[in-house]
Short mmCIF file of N, CA and C in Angstrom, two decimals:
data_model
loop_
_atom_site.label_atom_id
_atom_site.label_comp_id
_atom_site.label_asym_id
_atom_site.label_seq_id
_atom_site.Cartn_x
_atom_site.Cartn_y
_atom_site.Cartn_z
N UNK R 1 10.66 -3.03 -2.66
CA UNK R 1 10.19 -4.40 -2.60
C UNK R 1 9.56 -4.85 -3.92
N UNK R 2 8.97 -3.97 -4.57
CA UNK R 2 8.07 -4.39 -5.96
C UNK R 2 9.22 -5.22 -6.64
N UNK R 3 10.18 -4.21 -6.78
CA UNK R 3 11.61 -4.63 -7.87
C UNK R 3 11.82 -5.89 -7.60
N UNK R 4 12.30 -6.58 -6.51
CA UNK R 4 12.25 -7.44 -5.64
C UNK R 4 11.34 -9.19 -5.81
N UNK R 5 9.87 -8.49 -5.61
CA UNK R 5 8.98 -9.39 -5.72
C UNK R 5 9.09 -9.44 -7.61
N UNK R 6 9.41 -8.18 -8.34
CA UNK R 6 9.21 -8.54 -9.79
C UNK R 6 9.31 -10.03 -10.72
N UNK R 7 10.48 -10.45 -10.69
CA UNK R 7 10.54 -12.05 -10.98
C UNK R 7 9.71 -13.07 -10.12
N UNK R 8 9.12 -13.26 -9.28
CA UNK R 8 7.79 -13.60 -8.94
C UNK R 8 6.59 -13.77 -9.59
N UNK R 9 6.51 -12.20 -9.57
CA UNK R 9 5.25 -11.47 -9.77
C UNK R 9 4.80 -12.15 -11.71
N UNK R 10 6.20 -12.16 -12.29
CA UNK R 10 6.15 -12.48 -13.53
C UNK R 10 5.01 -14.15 -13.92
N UNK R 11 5.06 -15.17 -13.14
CA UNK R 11 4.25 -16.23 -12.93
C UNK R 11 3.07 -16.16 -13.22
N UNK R 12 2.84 -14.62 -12.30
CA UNK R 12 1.36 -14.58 -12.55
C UNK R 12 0.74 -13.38 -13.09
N UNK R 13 1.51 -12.41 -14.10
CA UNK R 13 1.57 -11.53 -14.76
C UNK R 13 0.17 -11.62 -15.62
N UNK R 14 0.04 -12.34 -16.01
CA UNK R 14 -1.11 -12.31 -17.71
C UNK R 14 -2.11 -12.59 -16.37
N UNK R 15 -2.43 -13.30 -15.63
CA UNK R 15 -3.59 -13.95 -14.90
C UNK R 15 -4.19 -12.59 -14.40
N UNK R 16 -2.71 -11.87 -13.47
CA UNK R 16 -3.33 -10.38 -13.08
C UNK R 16 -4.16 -9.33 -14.46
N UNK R 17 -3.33 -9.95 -15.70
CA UNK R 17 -4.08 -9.04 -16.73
C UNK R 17 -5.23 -8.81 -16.95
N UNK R 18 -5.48 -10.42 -17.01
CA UNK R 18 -6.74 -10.97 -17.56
C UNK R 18 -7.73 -10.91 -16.43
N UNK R 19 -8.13 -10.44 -15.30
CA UNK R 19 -8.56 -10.27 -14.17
C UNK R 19 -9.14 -9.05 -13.98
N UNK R 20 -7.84 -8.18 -14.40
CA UNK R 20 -7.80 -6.55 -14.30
C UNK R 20 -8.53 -6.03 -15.51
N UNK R 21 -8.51 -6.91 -16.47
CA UNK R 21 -8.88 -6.72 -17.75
C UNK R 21 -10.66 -6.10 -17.38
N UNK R 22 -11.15 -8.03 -16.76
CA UNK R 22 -12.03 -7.76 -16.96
C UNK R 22 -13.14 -7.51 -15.73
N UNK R 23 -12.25 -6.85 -14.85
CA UNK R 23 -12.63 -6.30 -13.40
C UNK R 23 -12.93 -4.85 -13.81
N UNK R 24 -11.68 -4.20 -14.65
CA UNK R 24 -11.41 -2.99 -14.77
C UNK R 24 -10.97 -2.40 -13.94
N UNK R 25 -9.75 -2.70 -13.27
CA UNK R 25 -8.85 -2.55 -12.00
C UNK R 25 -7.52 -2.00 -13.25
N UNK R 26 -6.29 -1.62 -12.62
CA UNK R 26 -5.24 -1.14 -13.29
C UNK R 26 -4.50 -2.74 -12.63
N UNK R 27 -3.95 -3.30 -13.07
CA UNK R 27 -3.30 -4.59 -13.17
C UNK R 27 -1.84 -4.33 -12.28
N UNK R 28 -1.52 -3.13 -12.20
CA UNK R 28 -0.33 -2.63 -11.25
C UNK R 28 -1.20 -2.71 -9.75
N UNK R 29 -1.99 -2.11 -9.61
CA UNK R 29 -2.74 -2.30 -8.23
C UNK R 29 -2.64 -3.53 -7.85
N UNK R 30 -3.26 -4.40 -8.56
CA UNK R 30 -3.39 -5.82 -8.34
C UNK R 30 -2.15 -6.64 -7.73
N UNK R 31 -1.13 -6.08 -8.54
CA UNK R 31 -0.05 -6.53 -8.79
C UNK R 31 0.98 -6.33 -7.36
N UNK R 32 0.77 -4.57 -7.09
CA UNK R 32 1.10 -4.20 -5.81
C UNK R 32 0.48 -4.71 -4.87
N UNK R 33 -1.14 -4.90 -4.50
CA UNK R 33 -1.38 -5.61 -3.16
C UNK R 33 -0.82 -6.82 -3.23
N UNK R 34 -0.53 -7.90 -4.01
CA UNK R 34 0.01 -9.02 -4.14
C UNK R 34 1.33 -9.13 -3.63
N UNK R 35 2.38 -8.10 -4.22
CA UNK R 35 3.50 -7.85 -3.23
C UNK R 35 3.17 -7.76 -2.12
N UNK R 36 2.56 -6.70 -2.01
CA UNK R 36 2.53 -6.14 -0.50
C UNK R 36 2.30 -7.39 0.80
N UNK R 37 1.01 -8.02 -0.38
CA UNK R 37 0.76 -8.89 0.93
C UNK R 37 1.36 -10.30 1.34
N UNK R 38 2.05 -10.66 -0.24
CA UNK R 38 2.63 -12.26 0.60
C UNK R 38 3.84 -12.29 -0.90
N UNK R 39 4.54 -11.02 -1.41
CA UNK R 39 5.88 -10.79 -1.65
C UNK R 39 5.47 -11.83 -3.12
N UNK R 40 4.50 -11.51 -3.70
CA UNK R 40 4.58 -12.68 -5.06
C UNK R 40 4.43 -14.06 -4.66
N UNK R 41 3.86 -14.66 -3.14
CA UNK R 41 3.59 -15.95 -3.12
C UNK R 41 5.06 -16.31 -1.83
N UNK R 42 6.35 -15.34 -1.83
CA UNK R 42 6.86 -15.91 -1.46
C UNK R 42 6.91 -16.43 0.27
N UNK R 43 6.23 -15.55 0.89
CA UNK R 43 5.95 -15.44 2.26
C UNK R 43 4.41 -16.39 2.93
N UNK R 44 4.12 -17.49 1.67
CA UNK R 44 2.93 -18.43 1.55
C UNK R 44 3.61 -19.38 2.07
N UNK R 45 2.97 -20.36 3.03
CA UNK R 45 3.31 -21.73 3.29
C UNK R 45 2.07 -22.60 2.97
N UNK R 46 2.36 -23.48 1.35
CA UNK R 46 1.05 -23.85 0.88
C UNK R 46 0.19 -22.51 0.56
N UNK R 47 0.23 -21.66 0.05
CA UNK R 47 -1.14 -20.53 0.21
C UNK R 47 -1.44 -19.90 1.20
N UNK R 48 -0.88 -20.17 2.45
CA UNK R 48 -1.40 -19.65 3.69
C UNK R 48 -0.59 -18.69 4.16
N UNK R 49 -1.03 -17.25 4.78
CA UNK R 49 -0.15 -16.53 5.45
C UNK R 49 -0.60 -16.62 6.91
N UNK R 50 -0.80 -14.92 6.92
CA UNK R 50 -0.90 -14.74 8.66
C UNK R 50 -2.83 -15.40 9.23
N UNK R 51 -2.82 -15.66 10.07
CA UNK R 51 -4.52 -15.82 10.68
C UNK R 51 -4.99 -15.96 9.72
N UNK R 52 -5.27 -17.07 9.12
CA UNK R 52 -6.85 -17.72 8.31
C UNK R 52 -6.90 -17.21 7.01
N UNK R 53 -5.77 -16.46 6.56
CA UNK R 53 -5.59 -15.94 4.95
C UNK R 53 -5.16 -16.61 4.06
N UNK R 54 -5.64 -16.94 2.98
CA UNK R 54 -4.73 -17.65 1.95
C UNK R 54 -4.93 -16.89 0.73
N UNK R 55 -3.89 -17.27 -0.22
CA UNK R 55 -3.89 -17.03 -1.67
C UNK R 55 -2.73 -15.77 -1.62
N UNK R 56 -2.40 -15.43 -2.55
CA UNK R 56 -1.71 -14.54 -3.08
C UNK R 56 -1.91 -12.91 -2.91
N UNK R 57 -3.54 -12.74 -2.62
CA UNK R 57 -3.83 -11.31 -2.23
C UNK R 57 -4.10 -11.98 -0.44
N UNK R 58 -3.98 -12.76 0.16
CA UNK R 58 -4.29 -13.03 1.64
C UNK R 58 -5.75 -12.49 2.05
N UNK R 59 -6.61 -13.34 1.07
CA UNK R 59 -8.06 -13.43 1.70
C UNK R 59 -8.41 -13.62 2.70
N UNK R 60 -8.88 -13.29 4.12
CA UNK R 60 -9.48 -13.91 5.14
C UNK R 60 -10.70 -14.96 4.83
N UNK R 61 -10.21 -16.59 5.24
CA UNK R 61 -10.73 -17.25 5.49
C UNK R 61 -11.50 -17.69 6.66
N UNK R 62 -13.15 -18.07 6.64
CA UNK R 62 -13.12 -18.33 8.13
C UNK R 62 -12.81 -19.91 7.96
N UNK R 63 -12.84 -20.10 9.54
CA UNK R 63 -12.47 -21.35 9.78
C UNK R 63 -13.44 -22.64 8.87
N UNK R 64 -14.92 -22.47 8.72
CA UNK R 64 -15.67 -23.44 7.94
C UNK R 64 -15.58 -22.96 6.85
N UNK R 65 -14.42 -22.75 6.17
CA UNK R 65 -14.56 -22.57 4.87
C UNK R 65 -13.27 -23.22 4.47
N UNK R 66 -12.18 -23.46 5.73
CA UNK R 66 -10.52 -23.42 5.77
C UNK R 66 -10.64 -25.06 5.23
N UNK R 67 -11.64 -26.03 5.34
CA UNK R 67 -11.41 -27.27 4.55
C UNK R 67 -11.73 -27.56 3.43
N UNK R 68 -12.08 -26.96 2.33
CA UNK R 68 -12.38 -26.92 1.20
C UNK R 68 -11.69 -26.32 0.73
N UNK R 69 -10.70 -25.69 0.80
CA UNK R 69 -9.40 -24.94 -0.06
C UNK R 69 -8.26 -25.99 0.05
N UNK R 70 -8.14 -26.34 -1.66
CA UNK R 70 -6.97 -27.53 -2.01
C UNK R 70 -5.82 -26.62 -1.76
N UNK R 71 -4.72 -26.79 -1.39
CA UNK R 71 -3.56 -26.24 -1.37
C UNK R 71 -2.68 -25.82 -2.48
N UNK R 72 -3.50 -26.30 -3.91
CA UNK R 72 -2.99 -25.83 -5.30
C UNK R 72 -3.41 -25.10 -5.23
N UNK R 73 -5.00 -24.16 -4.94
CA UNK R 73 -5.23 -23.37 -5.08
C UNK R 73 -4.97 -21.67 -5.24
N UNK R 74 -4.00 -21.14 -4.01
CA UNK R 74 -3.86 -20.09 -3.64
C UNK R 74 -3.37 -19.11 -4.93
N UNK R 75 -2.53 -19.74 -6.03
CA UNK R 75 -2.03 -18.36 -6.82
C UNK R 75 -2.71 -18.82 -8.22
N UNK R 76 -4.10 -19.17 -8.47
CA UNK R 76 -4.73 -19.10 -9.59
C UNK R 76 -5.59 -18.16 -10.11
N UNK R 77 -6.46 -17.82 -11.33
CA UNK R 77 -7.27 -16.84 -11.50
C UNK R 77 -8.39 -16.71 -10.67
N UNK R 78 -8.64 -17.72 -9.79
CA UNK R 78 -10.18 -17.35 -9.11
C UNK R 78 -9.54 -16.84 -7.78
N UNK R 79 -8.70 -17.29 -7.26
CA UNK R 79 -7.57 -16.33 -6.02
C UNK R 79 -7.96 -14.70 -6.34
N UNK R 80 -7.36 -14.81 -7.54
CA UNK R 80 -6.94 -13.16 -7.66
C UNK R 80 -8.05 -12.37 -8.33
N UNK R 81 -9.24 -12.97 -8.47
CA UNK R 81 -10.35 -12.31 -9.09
C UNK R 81 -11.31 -12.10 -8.07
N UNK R 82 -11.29 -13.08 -7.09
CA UNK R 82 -11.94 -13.01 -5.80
C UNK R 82 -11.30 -11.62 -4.90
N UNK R 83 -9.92 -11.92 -5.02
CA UNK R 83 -8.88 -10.23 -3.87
C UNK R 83 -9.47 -9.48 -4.56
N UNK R 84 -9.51 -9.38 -5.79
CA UNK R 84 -9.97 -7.96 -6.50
C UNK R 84 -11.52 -7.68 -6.56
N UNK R 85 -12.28 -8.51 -6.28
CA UNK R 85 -13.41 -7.86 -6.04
C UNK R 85 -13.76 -7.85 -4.73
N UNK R 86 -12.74 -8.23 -3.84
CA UNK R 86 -13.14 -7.23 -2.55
C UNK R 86 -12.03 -6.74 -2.48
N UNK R 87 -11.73 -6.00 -3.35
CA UNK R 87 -11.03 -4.67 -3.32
C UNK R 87 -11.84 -3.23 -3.78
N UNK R 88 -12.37 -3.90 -4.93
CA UNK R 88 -13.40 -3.33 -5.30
C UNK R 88 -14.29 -2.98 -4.34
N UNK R 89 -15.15 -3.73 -3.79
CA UNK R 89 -15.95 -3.62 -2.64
C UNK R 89 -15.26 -2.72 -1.34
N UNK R 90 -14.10 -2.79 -0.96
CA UNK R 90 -13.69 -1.86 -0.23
C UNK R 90 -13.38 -0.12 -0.99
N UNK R 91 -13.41 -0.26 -2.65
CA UNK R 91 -12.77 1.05 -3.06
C UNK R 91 -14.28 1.80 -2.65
N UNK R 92 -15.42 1.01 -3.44
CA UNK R 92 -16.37 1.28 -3.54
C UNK R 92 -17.23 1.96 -2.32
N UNK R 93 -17.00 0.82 -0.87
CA UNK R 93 -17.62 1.61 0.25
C UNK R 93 -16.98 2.80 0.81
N UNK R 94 -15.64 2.87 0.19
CA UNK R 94 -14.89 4.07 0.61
C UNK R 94 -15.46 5.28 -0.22
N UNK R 95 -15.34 5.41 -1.53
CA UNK R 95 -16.20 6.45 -2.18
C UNK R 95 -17.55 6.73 -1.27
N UNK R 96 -18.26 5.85 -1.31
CA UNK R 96 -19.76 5.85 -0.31
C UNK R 96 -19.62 6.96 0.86
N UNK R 97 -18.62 6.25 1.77
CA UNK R 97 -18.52 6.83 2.83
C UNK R 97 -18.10 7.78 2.91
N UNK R 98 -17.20 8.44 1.70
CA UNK R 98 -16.16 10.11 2.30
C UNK R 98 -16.77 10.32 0.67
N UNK R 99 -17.66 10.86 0.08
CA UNK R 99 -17.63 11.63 -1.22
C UNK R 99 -17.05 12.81 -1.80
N UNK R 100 -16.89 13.58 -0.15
CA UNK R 100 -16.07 14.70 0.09
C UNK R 100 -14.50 14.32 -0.42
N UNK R 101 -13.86 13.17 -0.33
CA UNK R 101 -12.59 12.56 -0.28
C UNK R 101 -12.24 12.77 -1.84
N UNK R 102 -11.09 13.35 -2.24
CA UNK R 102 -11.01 13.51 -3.60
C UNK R 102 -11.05 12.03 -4.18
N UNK R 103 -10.43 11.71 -5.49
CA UNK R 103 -10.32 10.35 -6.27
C UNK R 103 -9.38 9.51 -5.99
N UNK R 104 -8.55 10.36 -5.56
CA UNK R 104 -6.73 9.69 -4.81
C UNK R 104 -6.73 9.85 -3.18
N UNK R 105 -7.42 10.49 -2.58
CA UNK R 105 -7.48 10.02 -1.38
C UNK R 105 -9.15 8.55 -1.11
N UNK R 106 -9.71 8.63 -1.76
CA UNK R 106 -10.51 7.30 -1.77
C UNK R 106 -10.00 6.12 -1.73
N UNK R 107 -9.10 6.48 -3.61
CA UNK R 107 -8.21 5.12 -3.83
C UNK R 107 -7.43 4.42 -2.24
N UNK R 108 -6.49 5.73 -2.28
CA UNK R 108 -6.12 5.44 -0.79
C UNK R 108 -7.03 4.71 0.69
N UNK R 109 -8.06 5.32 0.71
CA UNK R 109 -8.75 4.94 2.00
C UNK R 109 -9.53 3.40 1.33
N UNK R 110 -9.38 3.27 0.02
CA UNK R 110 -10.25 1.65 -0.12
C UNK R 110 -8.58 0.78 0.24
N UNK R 111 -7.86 0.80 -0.51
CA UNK R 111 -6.45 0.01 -0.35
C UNK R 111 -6.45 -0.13 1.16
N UNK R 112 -6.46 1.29 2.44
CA UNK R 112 -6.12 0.62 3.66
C UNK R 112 -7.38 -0.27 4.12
N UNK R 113 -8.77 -0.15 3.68
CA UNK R 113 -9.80 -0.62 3.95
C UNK R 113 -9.57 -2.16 3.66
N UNK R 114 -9.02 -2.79 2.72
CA UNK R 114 -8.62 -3.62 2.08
C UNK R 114 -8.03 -4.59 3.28
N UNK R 115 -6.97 -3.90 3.81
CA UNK R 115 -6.14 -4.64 5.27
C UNK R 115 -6.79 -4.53 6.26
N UNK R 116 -7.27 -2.89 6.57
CA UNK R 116 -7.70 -2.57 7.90
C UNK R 116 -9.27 -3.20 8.31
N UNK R 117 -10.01 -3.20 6.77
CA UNK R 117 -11.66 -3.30 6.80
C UNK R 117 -11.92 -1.47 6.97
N UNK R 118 -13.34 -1.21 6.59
CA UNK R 118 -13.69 -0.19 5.98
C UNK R 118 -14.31 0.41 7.51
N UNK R 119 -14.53 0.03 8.67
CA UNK R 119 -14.92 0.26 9.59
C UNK R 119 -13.76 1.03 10.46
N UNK R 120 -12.11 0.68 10.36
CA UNK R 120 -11.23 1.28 10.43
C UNK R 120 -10.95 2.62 9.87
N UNK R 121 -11.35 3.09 9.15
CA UNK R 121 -11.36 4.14 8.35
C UNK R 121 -12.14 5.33 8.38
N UNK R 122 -11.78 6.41 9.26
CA UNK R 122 -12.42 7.20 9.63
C UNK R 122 -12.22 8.59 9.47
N UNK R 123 -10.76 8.84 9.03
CA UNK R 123 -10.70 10.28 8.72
C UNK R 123 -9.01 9.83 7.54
N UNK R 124 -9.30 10.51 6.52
CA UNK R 124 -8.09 10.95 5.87
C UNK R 124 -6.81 10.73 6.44
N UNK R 125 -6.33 12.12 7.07
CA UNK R 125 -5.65 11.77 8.13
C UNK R 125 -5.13 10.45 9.03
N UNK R 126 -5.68 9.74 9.42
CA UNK R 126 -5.44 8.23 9.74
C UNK R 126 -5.91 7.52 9.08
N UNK R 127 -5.60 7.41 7.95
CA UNK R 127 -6.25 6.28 7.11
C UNK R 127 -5.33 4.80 6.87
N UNK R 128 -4.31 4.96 7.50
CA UNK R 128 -3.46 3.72 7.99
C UNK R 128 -3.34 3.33 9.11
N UNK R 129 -3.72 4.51 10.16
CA UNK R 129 -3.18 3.97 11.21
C UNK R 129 -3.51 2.68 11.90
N UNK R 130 -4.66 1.87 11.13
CA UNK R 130 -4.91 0.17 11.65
C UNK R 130 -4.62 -0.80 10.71
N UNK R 131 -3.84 0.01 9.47
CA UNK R 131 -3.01 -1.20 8.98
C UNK R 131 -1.58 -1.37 9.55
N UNK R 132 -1.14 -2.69 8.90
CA UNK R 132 0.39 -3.34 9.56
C UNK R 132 0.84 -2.06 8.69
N UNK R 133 1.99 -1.73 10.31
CA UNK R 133 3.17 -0.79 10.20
C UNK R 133 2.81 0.53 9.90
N UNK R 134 1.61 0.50 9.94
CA UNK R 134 1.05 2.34 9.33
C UNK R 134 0.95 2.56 7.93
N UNK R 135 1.29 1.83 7.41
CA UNK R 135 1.70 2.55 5.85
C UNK R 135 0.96 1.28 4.85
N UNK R 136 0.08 0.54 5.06
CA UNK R 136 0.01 -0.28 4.01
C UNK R 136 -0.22 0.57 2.84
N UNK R 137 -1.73 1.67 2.85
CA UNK R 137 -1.71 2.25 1.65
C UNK R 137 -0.65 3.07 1.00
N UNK R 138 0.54 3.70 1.44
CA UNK R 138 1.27 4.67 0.72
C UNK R 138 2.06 3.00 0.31
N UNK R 139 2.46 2.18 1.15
CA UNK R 139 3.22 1.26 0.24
C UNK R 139 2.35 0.64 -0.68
N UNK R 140 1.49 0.25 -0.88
CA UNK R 140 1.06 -0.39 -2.33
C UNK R 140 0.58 0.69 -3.22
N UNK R 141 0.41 2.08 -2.99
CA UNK R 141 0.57 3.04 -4.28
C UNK R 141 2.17 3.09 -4.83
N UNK R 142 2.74 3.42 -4.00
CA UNK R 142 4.28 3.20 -4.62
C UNK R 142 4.43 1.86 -5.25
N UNK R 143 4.40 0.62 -4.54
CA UNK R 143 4.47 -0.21 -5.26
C UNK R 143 3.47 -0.38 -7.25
N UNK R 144 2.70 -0.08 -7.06
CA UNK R 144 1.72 -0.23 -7.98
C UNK R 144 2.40 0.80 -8.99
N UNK R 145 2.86 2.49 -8.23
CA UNK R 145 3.31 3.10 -9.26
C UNK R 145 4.73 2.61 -10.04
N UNK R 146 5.24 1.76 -9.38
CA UNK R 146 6.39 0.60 -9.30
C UNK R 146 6.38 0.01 -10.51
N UNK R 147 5.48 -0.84 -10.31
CA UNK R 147 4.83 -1.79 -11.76
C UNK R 147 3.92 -1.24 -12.41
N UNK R 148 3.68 -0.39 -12.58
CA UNK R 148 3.19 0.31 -14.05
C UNK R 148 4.50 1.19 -14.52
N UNK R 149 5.69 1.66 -14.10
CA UNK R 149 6.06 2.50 -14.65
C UNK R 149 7.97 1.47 -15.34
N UNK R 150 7.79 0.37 -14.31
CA UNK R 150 9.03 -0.39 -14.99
C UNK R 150 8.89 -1.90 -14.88
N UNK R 151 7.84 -2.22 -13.94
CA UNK R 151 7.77 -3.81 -14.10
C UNK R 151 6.43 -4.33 -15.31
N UNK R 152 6.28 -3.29 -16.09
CA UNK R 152 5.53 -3.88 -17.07
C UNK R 152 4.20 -3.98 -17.12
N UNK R 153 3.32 -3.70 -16.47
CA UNK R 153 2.11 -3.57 -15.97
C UNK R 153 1.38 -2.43 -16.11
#
């Protein structure tokens, strides 16, 4: 799918840079939850995906917040600087919570934390099983290893 979403993804290539830059995120991560979650924008109607999400990483919106988002909004730098720092915030409570968890199974348990929420996340071992389809985290490491190793990122 990365390959796929790649000509997409290209739109908003430098924005993910400049984000990742200065988040200090790897810009392929970024790049992969963005696939993952609404295919480079393409699975957006106006910005909006599934239940109350908008933008390009599919933020949960609540409802008193759902009228103050212009519909230009969804694939700009404050979209994708906002996903990434609660990504951050999920990598982060994941380290917290499993210290025992090596560096690549964290990464892993913040990414499903990311979809699932960090309350989902309870052992290694199931660390997808409450994201969509089981697999969100092994698919956005592949993806991510995707776009760092040929989509440029």
């Amino acid at each position: 799918m990365a390959e796929i979403d790649l000509e997409d993804m290209e739109k908003y290539k430098s924005i993910i840079k400049e984000v990742a830059c200065e988040k200090k995120v790897d810009p392929a991560l970024i790049a992969a939850i963005i696939s993952r979650q609404s295919r480079a924008g393409k699975t957006l109607n106006k910005g909006w995906g599934c239940t109350n999400t908008f933008g390009l990483m599919q933020i949960l919106i609540t409802s008193d917040r759902r009228r103050h988002i212009g519909t230009d909004l969804w694939a700009n730098k404050e979209q994708i600087c906002k996903g990434t720092i609660i990504l951050i915030d999920f990598l982060l409570r994941i380290k917290h919570a499993h210290p025992d968890w090596s560096k690549e199974q964290q990464l892993k348990g913040g990414i499903a934390a990311y979809s699932a929420g960090d309350g989902s996340i309870h052992s290694y071992e199931t660390v997808d099983s409450k994201t969509p389809n089981g697999d969100f985290s092994n698919d956005v490491i592949a993806r991510a290893q995707w776009y760092k190793t040929d989509g440029g990122f």
